[in-house]
Coordinates of C-alpha atoms and ligand atoms in Angstrom, one line a residue:
Chain J
M1 CA 134.8 162.6 124.1
I2 CA 135.0 161.0 127.5
D3 CA 137.8 162.4 129.6
A4 CA 138.5 161.4 133.2
E5 CA 141.3 162.7 135.4
N6 CA 141.9 160.9 138.7
L7 CA 138.2 160.1 139.0
T8 CA 137.6 158.6 142.4
K9 CA 134.5 157.1 144.2
K10 CA 134.4 156.1 147.8
F11 CA 131.5 154.5 149.5
D12 CA 132.1 155.3 153.2
N13 CA 135.5 153.8 153.7
L14 CA 135.5 151.5 150.7
T15 CA 137.2 152.9 147.6
A16 CA 135.3 151.6 144.6
V17 CA 137.2 153.5 141.9
D18 CA 140.6 154.9 142.6
N19 CA 142.2 157.7 140.5
L20 CA 140.9 156.6 137.2
T21 CA 142.5 158.6 134.3
L22 CA 141.1 157.7 130.9
H23 CA 140.5 159.3 127.5
V24 CA 138.1 158.0 125.0
K25 CA 138.1 159.6 121.6
E26 CA 135.0 160.4 119.5
G27 CA 133.9 157.3 117.5
E28 CA 136.0 155.0 119.6
V29 CA 134.7 151.8 121.2
F30 CA 136.3 151.4 124.6
G31 CA 135.9 148.3 126.7
L32 CA 136.4 148.2 130.5
L33 CA 137.3 144.8 131.8
G34 CA 137.7 143.8 135.4
P35 CA 136.6 141.2 138.0
N36 CA 133.4 141.4 140.0
G37 CA 133.5 144.4 142.2
A38 CA 136.2 146.1 140.3
G39 CA 134.3 149.4 140.0
K40 CA 133.1 149.1 136.4
T41 CA 129.4 149.9 137.1
T42 CA 130.4 152.6 139.5
T43 CA 132.5 154.2 136.8
I44 CA 129.6 154.2 134.3
R45 CA 127.3 155.6 136.9
M46 CA 129.6 158.4 137.7
L47 CA 130.1 159.2 134.0
C48 CA 126.3 159.2 133.5
C49 CA 125.8 161.6 136.4
L50 CA 123.8 159.1 138.4
I51 CA 126.0 159.1 141.4
S52 CA 128.4 161.7 142.6
K53 CA 132.2 161.5 142.3
T54 CA 134.3 161.7 145.5
G55 CA 137.3 163.2 143.7
G56 CA 138.9 164.0 140.4
E57 CA 137.3 165.3 137.3
A58 CA 135.5 164.0 134.2
R59 CA 134.0 165.5 131.1
I60 CA 131.7 164.2 128.5
D61 CA 132.0 166.2 125.3
D62 CA 132.5 169.6 126.7
Y63 CA 130.4 169.2 129.7
E64 CA 131.6 168.6 133.2
I65 CA 130.5 165.9 135.5
G66 CA 129.4 167.1 138.9
N67 CA 128.6 170.5 137.5
V68 CA 124.8 170.9 138.1
A69 CA 124.3 173.1 135.1
D70 CA 126.0 170.6 132.8
Q71 CA 124.3 167.5 134.1
Q72 CA 121.2 168.0 132.1
K73 CA 123.2 168.4 128.9
I74 CA 125.2 165.3 129.6
R75 CA 122.1 163.3 130.2
S76 CA 120.6 164.4 126.9
I77 CA 123.6 163.3 124.8
I78 CA 124.3 160.0 126.4
G79 CA 122.4 156.7 126.3
L80 CA 122.7 154.2 129.2
L81 CA 122.2 150.5 129.2
P82 CA 122.3 149.7 132.9
E83 CA 123.2 146.4 134.5
N84 CA 119.5 145.6 135.1
V85 CA 117.5 146.4 132.0
G86 CA 114.8 148.2 134.0
L87 CA 112.0 147.9 131.4
Y88 CA 108.4 148.3 132.4
D89 CA 107.0 144.7 132.3
A90 CA 103.4 145.8 132.2
L91 CA 103.9 147.9 129.1
S92 CA 104.4 146.7 125.5
A93 CA 107.8 146.9 123.8
Y94 CA 106.5 149.7 121.7
K95 CA 105.2 151.7 124.7
N96 CA 108.5 151.3 126.5
L97 CA 110.4 152.8 123.7
D98 CA 107.8 155.5 123.1
F99 CA 107.9 156.5 126.7
Y100 CA 111.7 157.0 126.6
G101 CA 111.4 158.8 123.2
R102 CA 109.0 161.3 124.9
M103 CA 111.3 161.7 127.9
Y104 CA 114.1 162.8 125.6
K105 CA 111.6 165.0 123.6
V106 CA 112.1 163.2 120.3
K107 CA 109.5 164.4 117.8
E108 CA 106.6 162.1 117.3
E109 CA 107.4 161.3 113.7
Q110 CA 111.0 160.5 114.4
R111 CA 110.0 158.5 117.4
K112 CA 107.8 156.3 115.3
E113 CA 110.4 155.9 112.6
R114 CA 113.2 155.0 115.1
I115 CA 111.1 152.6 117.1
E116 CA 110.1 150.8 113.9
H117 CA 113.7 150.8 112.7
F118 CA 115.2 149.4 115.9
L119 CA 112.5 146.8 116.6
K120 CA 112.8 145.5 113.0
M121 CA 116.5 145.4 113.2
L122 CA 116.5 143.5 116.4
G123 CA 113.8 141.1 115.3
L124 CA 111.2 142.4 117.8
W125 CA 108.8 144.1 115.5
E126 CA 106.3 141.3 115.4
R127 CA 106.1 141.3 119.2
R128 CA 105.9 145.1 119.5
D129 CA 102.5 145.1 121.2
A130 CA 103.2 142.2 123.6
S131 CA 103.9 143.2 127.2
V132 CA 107.6 143.1 128.0
G133 CA 106.9 140.8 131.0
T134 CA 106.4 138.0 128.5
F135 CA 109.8 138.6 126.8
S136 CA 112.8 136.3 127.3
K137 CA 116.0 137.8 128.9
G138 CA 117.6 138.2 125.5
M139 CA 114.6 140.0 124.0
K140 CA 114.6 142.3 127.0
Q141 CA 118.3 143.0 126.6
K142 CA 117.8 143.8 122.9
L143 CA 114.9 146.1 123.7
A144 CA 116.8 147.9 126.3
I145 CA 119.6 148.5 123.8
A146 CA 117.1 150.0 121.4
R147 CA 115.9 152.2 124.3
T148 CA 119.4 153.6 124.8
L149 CA 119.4 154.7 121.2
I150 CA 116.0 156.3 120.9
H151 CA 117.3 159.9 121.2
D152 CA 120.2 159.3 118.9
P153 CA 122.9 159.8 121.6
K154 CA 126.5 160.7 120.8
V155 CA 127.9 158.6 123.6
L156 CA 126.7 155.2 124.6
F157 CA 127.4 153.5 128.0
L158 CA 126.7 149.8 127.9
D159 CA 127.0 147.9 131.2
E160 CA 127.6 144.2 130.2
P161 CA 125.5 144.3 127.0
T162 CA 125.8 140.6 126.2
A163 CA 125.5 139.2 129.8
N164 CA 122.8 136.5 129.9
L165 CA 122.5 136.1 126.2
D166 CA 122.8 132.9 124.2
P167 CA 125.6 132.8 121.6
E168 CA 123.3 133.8 118.7
A169 CA 121.7 136.8 120.6
S170 CA 125.2 137.9 121.7
R171 CA 126.2 137.8 118.1
T172 CA 123.2 140.0 117.1
V173 CA 124.1 142.5 119.8
R174 CA 127.8 142.5 118.9
D175 CA 127.0 143.1 115.3
F176 CA 124.6 145.8 116.3
I177 CA 127.4 147.5 118.3
L178 CA 129.7 147.2 115.3
D179 CA 127.1 148.9 113.2
L180 CA 126.8 151.7 115.7
K181 CA 130.6 152.0 115.6
K182 CA 130.3 152.7 111.9
E183 CA 128.0 155.6 112.7
K184 CA 130.9 157.2 114.6
R185 CA 129.2 156.9 117.9
T186 CA 131.4 156.8 121.0
I187 CA 130.8 153.6 122.9
F188 CA 132.0 152.8 126.4
L189 CA 131.2 149.2 127.5
N190 CA 131.8 147.0 130.5
T191 CA 132.2 143.4 129.9
H192 CA 133.5 140.1 131.3
N193 CA 133.7 138.6 127.9
L194 CA 137.3 139.0 126.7
D195 CA 136.7 137.5 123.3
E196 CA 133.9 140.1 122.8
A197 CA 136.1 142.9 124.0
E198 CA 138.8 141.9 121.6
R199 CA 136.4 141.7 118.6
I200 CA 134.6 145.0 119.1
C201 CA 136.8 147.3 121.1
D202 CA 139.3 149.6 119.7
R203 CA 140.9 149.8 123.1
V204 CA 140.4 148.1 126.4
G205 CA 141.2 149.0 129.9
I206 CA 141.6 146.6 132.7
L207 CA 140.2 147.9 136.0
K208 CA 140.7 146.6 139.4
T209 CA 139.7 149.6 141.5
R210 CA 142.7 151.3 139.8
L211 CA 143.2 151.1 136.0
V212 CA 145.9 148.4 135.6
A213 CA 146.4 148.7 131.9
V214 CA 144.9 150.3 128.9
D215 CA 145.8 149.8 125.2
K216 CA 144.7 148.2 122.0
P217 CA 143.9 144.5 122.6
E218 CA 146.6 143.2 120.3
K219 CA 149.2 145.6 121.9
L220 CA 148.3 144.4 125.3
R221 CA 148.8 140.8 124.3
E222 CA 152.2 141.5 122.7
S223 CA 153.6 143.7 125.3
L224 CA 153.0 141.1 127.9
W225 CA 154.0 137.9 126.2
G226 CA 155.9 138.6 123.0
I227 CA 155.5 136.4 119.9
K228 CA 156.0 132.7 119.7
T229 CA 156.4 130.3 116.8
E230 CA 154.9 126.9 117.3
I231 CA 156.2 124.0 115.2
Q232 CA 154.4 120.7 115.1
L233 CA 156.7 117.8 114.1
D234 CA 156.6 114.1 113.5
A235 CA 158.8 113.7 116.5
V236 CA 161.2 116.0 118.5
N237 CA 164.8 114.8 119.1
D238 CA 167.9 116.4 120.6
A239 CA 169.5 116.9 117.1
I240 CA 166.6 119.1 116.1
V241 CA 166.6 121.1 119.3
A242 CA 170.4 121.6 119.0
A243 CA 170.0 122.7 115.4
V244 CA 167.5 125.4 116.4
K245 CA 169.5 126.5 119.4
R246 CA 172.5 127.2 117.1
L247 CA 170.4 129.8 115.2
G248 CA 169.7 132.1 118.0
P249 CA 169.5 132.7 121.8
W250 CA 165.7 131.9 121.9
K251 CA 163.7 130.4 124.7
I252 CA 162.6 127.0 123.5
E253 CA 159.9 124.9 125.1
I254 CA 159.1 121.4 124.1
A255 CA 155.6 120.1 124.5
G256 CA 155.1 116.6 123.1
N257 CA 155.9 116.8 119.5
K258 CA 155.8 120.5 119.5
L259 CA 158.5 123.1 119.6
I260 CA 157.5 126.5 121.0
I261 CA 160.2 129.1 120.2
G262 CA 160.1 132.7 121.5
V263 CA 161.2 134.4 118.4
S264 CA 161.6 138.2 118.0
E265 CA 161.2 138.7 114.2
P266 CA 159.1 135.8 112.9
E267 CA 159.2 136.9 109.2
K268 CA 163.1 136.7 109.2
E269 CA 163.6 133.9 111.6
N270 CA 160.9 131.4 110.8
P271 CA 162.3 130.4 107.4
D272 CA 165.8 129.7 108.9
I273 CA 164.3 127.7 111.7
V274 CA 162.2 125.6 109.3
D275 CA 165.3 125.1 107.1
A276 CA 167.5 124.0 110.1
I277 CA 164.8 121.5 111.3
G278 CA 164.6 120.0 107.8
K279 CA 168.3 119.6 107.6
A280 CA 168.4 117.9 111.1
G281 CA 166.0 115.3 109.7
G282 CA 162.7 116.7 111.3
R283 CA 159.4 116.4 109.4
I284 CA 157.2 119.5 109.9
H285 CA 153.4 119.2 110.0
F286 CA 152.5 122.8 110.8
V287 CA 154.1 126.1 111.6
T288 CA 151.9 128.5 113.5
Q289 CA 152.2 131.8 115.2
V290 CA 150.9 131.9 118.8
S291 CA 150.2 134.9 120.9
P292 CA 148.6 134.9 124.3
T293 CA 144.9 135.4 124.4
L294 CA 143.5 138.5 126.0
E295 CA 142.3 136.1 128.7
D296 CA 145.9 135.2 129.5
V297 CA 146.8 138.9 129.7
Y298 CA 143.7 139.7 131.8
L299 CA 144.3 136.9 134.3
K300 CA 148.0 137.8 134.7
L301 CA 147.2 141.5 135.3
V302 CA 144.2 140.8 137.6
R303 CA 146.0 138.3 139.7
S304 CA 149.2 140.4 140.2
Chain R
M1 CA 109.6 172.5 135.3
D2 CA 108.6 171.0 131.9
L3 CA 105.0 170.0 132.2
E4 CA 105.1 167.9 129.1
I5 CA 107.8 165.7 130.7
A6 CA 105.8 165.5 134.0
W7 CA 102.7 164.5 131.9
T8 CA 104.7 161.8 130.1
V9 CA 105.7 160.3 133.4
A10 CA 102.1 160.6 134.6
T11 CA 100.6 158.9 131.6
K12 CA 103.2 156.1 131.7
D13 CA 102.3 155.5 135.4
L14 CA 98.6 155.6 134.6
S15 CA 98.9 153.0 131.9
I16 CA 100.9 150.7 134.2
I17 CA 98.4 151.1 137.0
R18 CA 95.5 150.3 134.7
K19 CA 97.2 146.9 134.1
K20 CA 97.8 146.3 137.8
K21 CA 94.4 145.1 138.7
S22 CA 94.8 145.1 142.5
I23 CA 95.9 148.8 142.5
F24 CA 93.2 149.8 140.0
Y25 CA 90.4 148.2 141.9
A26 CA 91.6 149.6 145.2
V27 CA 91.0 153.0 143.7
I28 CA 87.4 152.3 142.5
I29 CA 86.0 149.8 145.1
L30 CA 86.1 152.0 148.2
P31 CA 84.4 155.0 146.5
L32 CA 81.8 152.6 144.9
I33 CA 80.9 151.1 148.3
M34 CA 80.6 154.5 149.9
S35 CA 78.4 155.9 147.1
I36 CA 75.9 153.2 147.7
G37 CA 76.6 152.3 151.4
L38 CA 76.1 155.8 152.8
P39 CA 72.7 156.4 151.2
A40 CA 71.8 152.9 152.4
I41 CA 72.4 154.0 156.0
V42 CA 70.2 157.1 155.3
W43 CA 67.5 154.8 154.0
V44 CA 67.7 152.6 157.1
V45 CA 67.5 155.6 159.4
E46 CA 64.5 157.0 157.5
Q47 CA 62.7 153.6 157.6
R48 CA 62.9 153.6 161.4
G49 CA 60.7 156.6 161.7
T50 CA 61.4 160.3 161.3
I51 CA 64.4 161.7 163.0
P52 CA 64.8 165.5 163.7
D53 CA 66.0 167.5 160.7
A54 CA 69.0 168.8 162.6
I55 CA 70.3 165.3 163.4
L56 CA 69.8 164.2 159.8
I57 CA 71.8 167.2 158.5
G58 CA 74.5 166.5 161.0
L59 CA 74.7 163.0 159.7
L60 CA 74.9 164.1 156.1
N61 CA 77.7 166.6 156.9
A62 CA 79.6 163.8 158.6
F63 CA 79.1 161.6 155.5
S64 CA 80.6 164.2 153.2
F65 CA 83.7 164.2 155.4
F66 CA 84.0 160.4 154.9
F67 CA 84.8 161.2 151.3
V68 CA 87.9 163.1 152.3
I69 CA 89.1 160.2 154.3
M70 CA 88.3 157.8 151.5
A71 CA 90.1 159.9 148.9
S72 CA 93.3 160.2 150.9
L73 CA 93.3 156.5 151.6
S74 CA 92.5 155.3 148.2
S75 CA 95.3 157.2 146.5
I76 CA 97.9 155.4 148.6
G77 CA 97.9 152.3 146.5
I78 CA 98.9 154.3 143.4
S79 CA 101.4 156.6 145.0
S80 CA 103.1 153.7 146.9
Y81 CA 103.4 151.9 143.6
S82 CA 104.8 154.8 141.7
I83 CA 108.2 155.0 143.4
V84 CA 108.6 151.6 145.1
G85 CA 107.3 149.9 141.9
E86 CA 110.1 151.5 139.9
K87 CA 112.6 150.4 142.5
V88 CA 111.3 146.8 142.3
E89 CA 111.4 146.8 138.5
K90 CA 114.8 148.5 138.7
S91 CA 113.5 150.9 136.2
L92 CA 114.6 154.0 138.1
E93 CA 118.2 153.9 136.8
P94 CA 117.4 154.4 133.1
L95 CA 114.6 156.9 134.1
L96 CA 117.1 159.0 136.2
A97 CA 119.6 158.9 133.3
T98 CA 117.2 160.9 131.2
P99 CA 117.3 164.7 131.4
A100 CA 114.1 164.8 133.4
T101 CA 114.5 166.8 136.7
D102 CA 113.5 165.5 140.2
G103 CA 110.6 168.0 140.2
E104 CA 109.2 166.8 136.9
I105 CA 109.4 163.1 137.9
L106 CA 107.8 163.8 141.3
F107 CA 105.1 166.0 139.9
G108 CA 104.3 163.4 137.2
K109 CA 104.0 160.7 139.8
G110 CA 101.8 163.0 141.9
L111 CA 99.5 163.5 138.9
A112 CA 99.3 159.8 138.3
A113 CA 97.9 159.2 141.8
F114 CA 95.8 162.4 141.9
I115 CA 93.8 162.0 138.7
P116 CA 92.2 158.6 139.2
T117 CA 91.5 159.3 142.8
I118 CA 89.8 162.6 142.2
V119 CA 87.8 161.2 139.3
A120 CA 86.6 158.2 141.4
T121 CA 85.7 160.5 144.3
Y122 CA 83.7 162.9 142.1
V123 CA 81.8 160.1 140.5
S124 CA 81.0 158.4 143.8
V125 CA 80.0 161.7 145.4
T126 CA 77.7 162.4 142.5
I127 CA 76.0 159.0 143.0
F128 CA 75.8 159.6 146.7
M129 CA 74.3 163.0 146.4
I130 CA 71.6 161.9 143.9
L131 CA 70.6 158.9 146.0
T132 CA 70.6 160.8 149.3
D133 CA 68.5 163.6 147.8
I134 CA 65.9 161.1 146.6
L135 CA 65.8 159.6 150.1
T136 CA 65.6 162.8 152.1
Y137 CA 63.5 165.0 149.9
A138 CA 60.2 163.9 151.5
Q139 CA 61.4 164.8 155.0
L140 CA 63.4 168.0 154.3
G141 CA 61.2 169.4 151.6
Y142 CA 64.2 170.4 149.5
S143 CA 67.2 168.7 147.9
Y144 CA 70.0 168.9 150.5
Y145 CA 72.7 168.4 147.9
P146 CA 74.5 170.0 146.3
N147 CA 75.4 172.7 148.9
L148 CA 78.2 174.9 149.9
T149 CA 79.7 172.5 152.4
I150 CA 80.0 169.6 150.0
A151 CA 81.4 172.0 147.4
L152 CA 84.1 173.0 149.8
V153 CA 84.8 169.3 150.6
L154 CA 85.0 168.4 147.0
F155 CA 86.9 171.2 145.5
L156 CA 89.1 172.3 148.4
V157 CA 89.5 169.8 151.2
T158 CA 89.6 166.6 149.1
P159 CA 92.2 167.7 146.5
L160 CA 94.4 169.1 149.3
A161 CA 94.1 165.9 151.3
I162 CA 95.0 163.8 148.2
I163 CA 98.0 165.9 147.6
L164 CA 99.2 165.6 151.1
S165 CA 98.7 161.9 151.1
N166 CA 100.7 161.6 147.9
E167 CA 103.5 163.7 149.2
L168 CA 103.7 161.6 152.4
N169 CA 103.8 158.5 150.3
V170 CA 106.6 159.7 148.1
L171 CA 108.6 160.4 151.3
V172 CA 107.9 157.0 152.6
S173 CA 108.3 155.2 149.3
A174 CA 111.7 156.6 148.7
R175 CA 112.8 154.9 152.0
V176 CA 111.3 151.5 151.8
N177 CA 111.7 148.6 149.4
D178 CA 108.3 147.0 149.0
V179 CA 104.9 148.3 147.9
R180 CA 103.0 146.8 150.8
T181 CA 105.1 148.5 153.5
A182 CA 104.8 151.7 151.7
S183 CA 101.0 151.4 151.6
Q184 CA 100.7 150.5 155.3
L185 CA 102.9 153.4 156.3
G186 CA 100.9 155.6 154.0
A187 CA 97.7 154.6 155.8
I188 CA 98.9 156.6 158.8
M189 CA 97.7 159.5 156.7
G190 CA 94.1 158.5 157.6
I191 CA 94.7 159.0 161.3
P192 CA 94.4 162.8 161.6
F193 CA 91.1 162.7 159.6
F194 CA 89.7 160.1 161.9
V195 CA 90.6 162.2 164.8
I196 CA 88.8 165.2 163.3
Y197 CA 85.8 163.0 162.7
I198 CA 85.8 161.7 166.3
L199 CA 86.1 165.2 167.7
A200 CA 83.1 166.1 165.6
E201 CA 81.1 163.1 166.8
I202 CA 81.7 163.9 170.5
G203 CA 80.7 167.5 169.8
L204 CA 84.1 169.3 170.4
I205 CA 84.0 170.7 166.9
S206 CA 81.3 170.9 164.3
L207 CA 81.8 170.0 160.7
D208 CA 80.6 173.2 159.2
I209 CA 82.0 175.6 156.6
A210 CA 84.3 177.4 159.1
T211 CA 85.8 174.1 160.2
F212 CA 86.3 172.9 156.6
L213 CA 88.0 176.2 155.7
A214 CA 90.3 175.8 158.7
I215 CA 91.2 172.2 157.7
S216 CA 91.9 173.4 154.2
A217 CA 94.2 176.1 155.4
I218 CA 96.2 173.5 157.5
L219 CA 96.3 171.1 154.6
L220 CA 97.5 173.7 152.3
A221 CA 100.3 174.7 154.6
A222 CA 101.2 171.0 155.1
D223 CA 101.1 170.5 151.3
I224 CA 103.6 173.3 150.7
A225 CA 105.9 172.3 153.5
L226 CA 106.0 168.6 152.4
F227 CA 106.6 169.6 148.8
Y228 CA 109.8 171.3 149.7
L229 CA 110.7 168.5 152.1
S230 CA 110.1 165.8 149.6
R231 CA 112.1 167.6 146.9
T232 CA 115.0 168.3 149.1
T233 CA 115.1 164.7 150.4
F234 CA 114.7 163.1 147.0
R235 CA 118.3 162.1 146.7
R236 CA 118.8 160.3 143.5
E237 CA 122.0 158.7 144.5
Q238 CA 120.6 157.1 147.7
I239 CA 117.4 156.0 146.0
L240 CA 119.5 154.4 143.4
T241 CA 122.1 152.7 145.5
R242 CA 120.2 151.8 148.6
W243 CA 117.7 149.5 146.9
K244 CA 120.2 146.6 146.9
Ligands
ATP401 N1 125.9 151.8 146.8 C1 127.0 151.2 147.2 N2 127.3 151.3 148.5 C2 128.4 150.8 149.0 N3 129.3 150.1 148.2 C3 129.0 150.0 146.9 C4 127.9 150.6 146.3 N4 127.9 150.3 145.0 C5 129.0 149.6 144.8 N5 129.7 149.4 145.9 C6 131.0 148.7 146.0 O1 131.9 149.3 145.1 C7 132.7 148.2 144.5 C8 132.5 148.3 143.0 O2 131.2 147.9 142.6 P1 130.8 147.9 141.1 O3 129.3 147.5 141.1 O4 131.2 149.1 140.4 O5 131.6 146.7 140.5 P2 131.6 146.1 139.0 O6 132.9 146.2 138.5 O7 130.5 146.6 138.2 O8 131.3 144.5 139.3 P3 130.4 143.4 138.5 O9 131.3 142.9 137.5 O10 130.1 142.4 139.6 O11 129.2 144.1 137.9 C9 132.2 146.9 145.1 O12 133.1 146.6 146.1 C10 130.8 147.3 145.7 O13 130.6 146.5 146.8
MG402 MG1 128.9 145.9 137.3

């Protein structure tokens, strides 16, 4: 649905996005992660035909970015939530949505229906006639998300959809995105929130001007770190460590009363390890599987 | 050009402008002052004793030209707001992400500035004409207004001048980042009209039908030229990225 090949953007002599190659399937939720200034917003703006590309190619559905004849088509099938919500403060919530509905030529009846549906869903229906200037940041953000959906777009571009939101509002927005995912919409989002990316994205890409990595969140974690078994004991002693070492050539870390073992096949190896520790006189409190968080992976990739 | 889209943009801008009191009053106050103030001058002149008919008529023709200047100045508030205001609210990005074309957006914004200005002008000119007729009937023996000159001013010169003023403002607004600067630069628009007025006062030209037709022709040419200029210089990308 979204296909970029060597997409590049230069501002004078600063390269903001460098040879980005990326494919997002229909119905997929794709998250772009990256530090400030990594080129995430620039990427979205190019894909939404708001700024020109300097090099490479990109297509949305079957339409080509940079092709004047296709731009109009692309704009009509995408919905964009920009970094700054850009609502009209002087107008009411209802009028803001209605204006955009008209701009996309949504029929009056459908417009009314959708506006009511979204405003109710996002808990803003009671405030529909209040001017947006009186809204809190979170309310504005939610309203702006409703705005991106008013014309029922196939593809959604969300630039940091939960930035500035309190945990509950973020939750509402996240659940909302997950609902949209069920409707088979393609969603491309930028975020700094790794936990969020992991929860809602099918795949994530890590961008730092160039695309550093792209995969399913759990794959990214495993490929970088491998799997570890963490065993919490009463006390760790040399006999216990030696017993574990005899079982296999694993990397063993000792942290207080914990043993952290870099296993390769936890299902087969963990029972033997537990057995050996018991025989060596160790008393086990917990056995847990640990994997690095997406944050660990992110930091490692971004720093290198 | 999809007129429905342009009209949607225009009505949106109009409903915002209605809420922005300072812009709204700027459009009505000046015309209101003139519709009462100019007849008041006529009244003062008449009170001082009779002046020759020819001088009175010269004065009335000059007054009708004032409305052209007024109209082109009072539309500035709105047209400055319409692009710079969107920049300030950062609402241009989602707007430019819709399928609307540059022409539709610019035309809609032009309408939003044109409609209230022309309505305010027509209302104030009507009040002015009624009051002036009442005051001058005794001396002239006939109702001076309406006449061909004022009809030309109202239906030809004024609309063309408002359009030119809007176009200039769009050009300026796309390049500055606050509404006040845009308005001040837009006020430059008044200068050529003042020059024409002064030329008339010192007798180099007379504000008669021929002059108004000539002014209209020049305005029309300028309108057309600026329309193309503003459309070719309306660069979405720069407007979007230079506001930071
Ligand atoms: N209009 C512009 N002119 C010049 N440079 C720009 C422009 N827009 C962006 N850049 C530069 O391009 C780079 C990428 O910016 P971009 O806004 O895409 O980053 P981002 O990943 O969205 O960052 P953030 O997380 O802070 O939103 C930055 O170095 C920025 O300074
Ligand atoms: Mg950004």
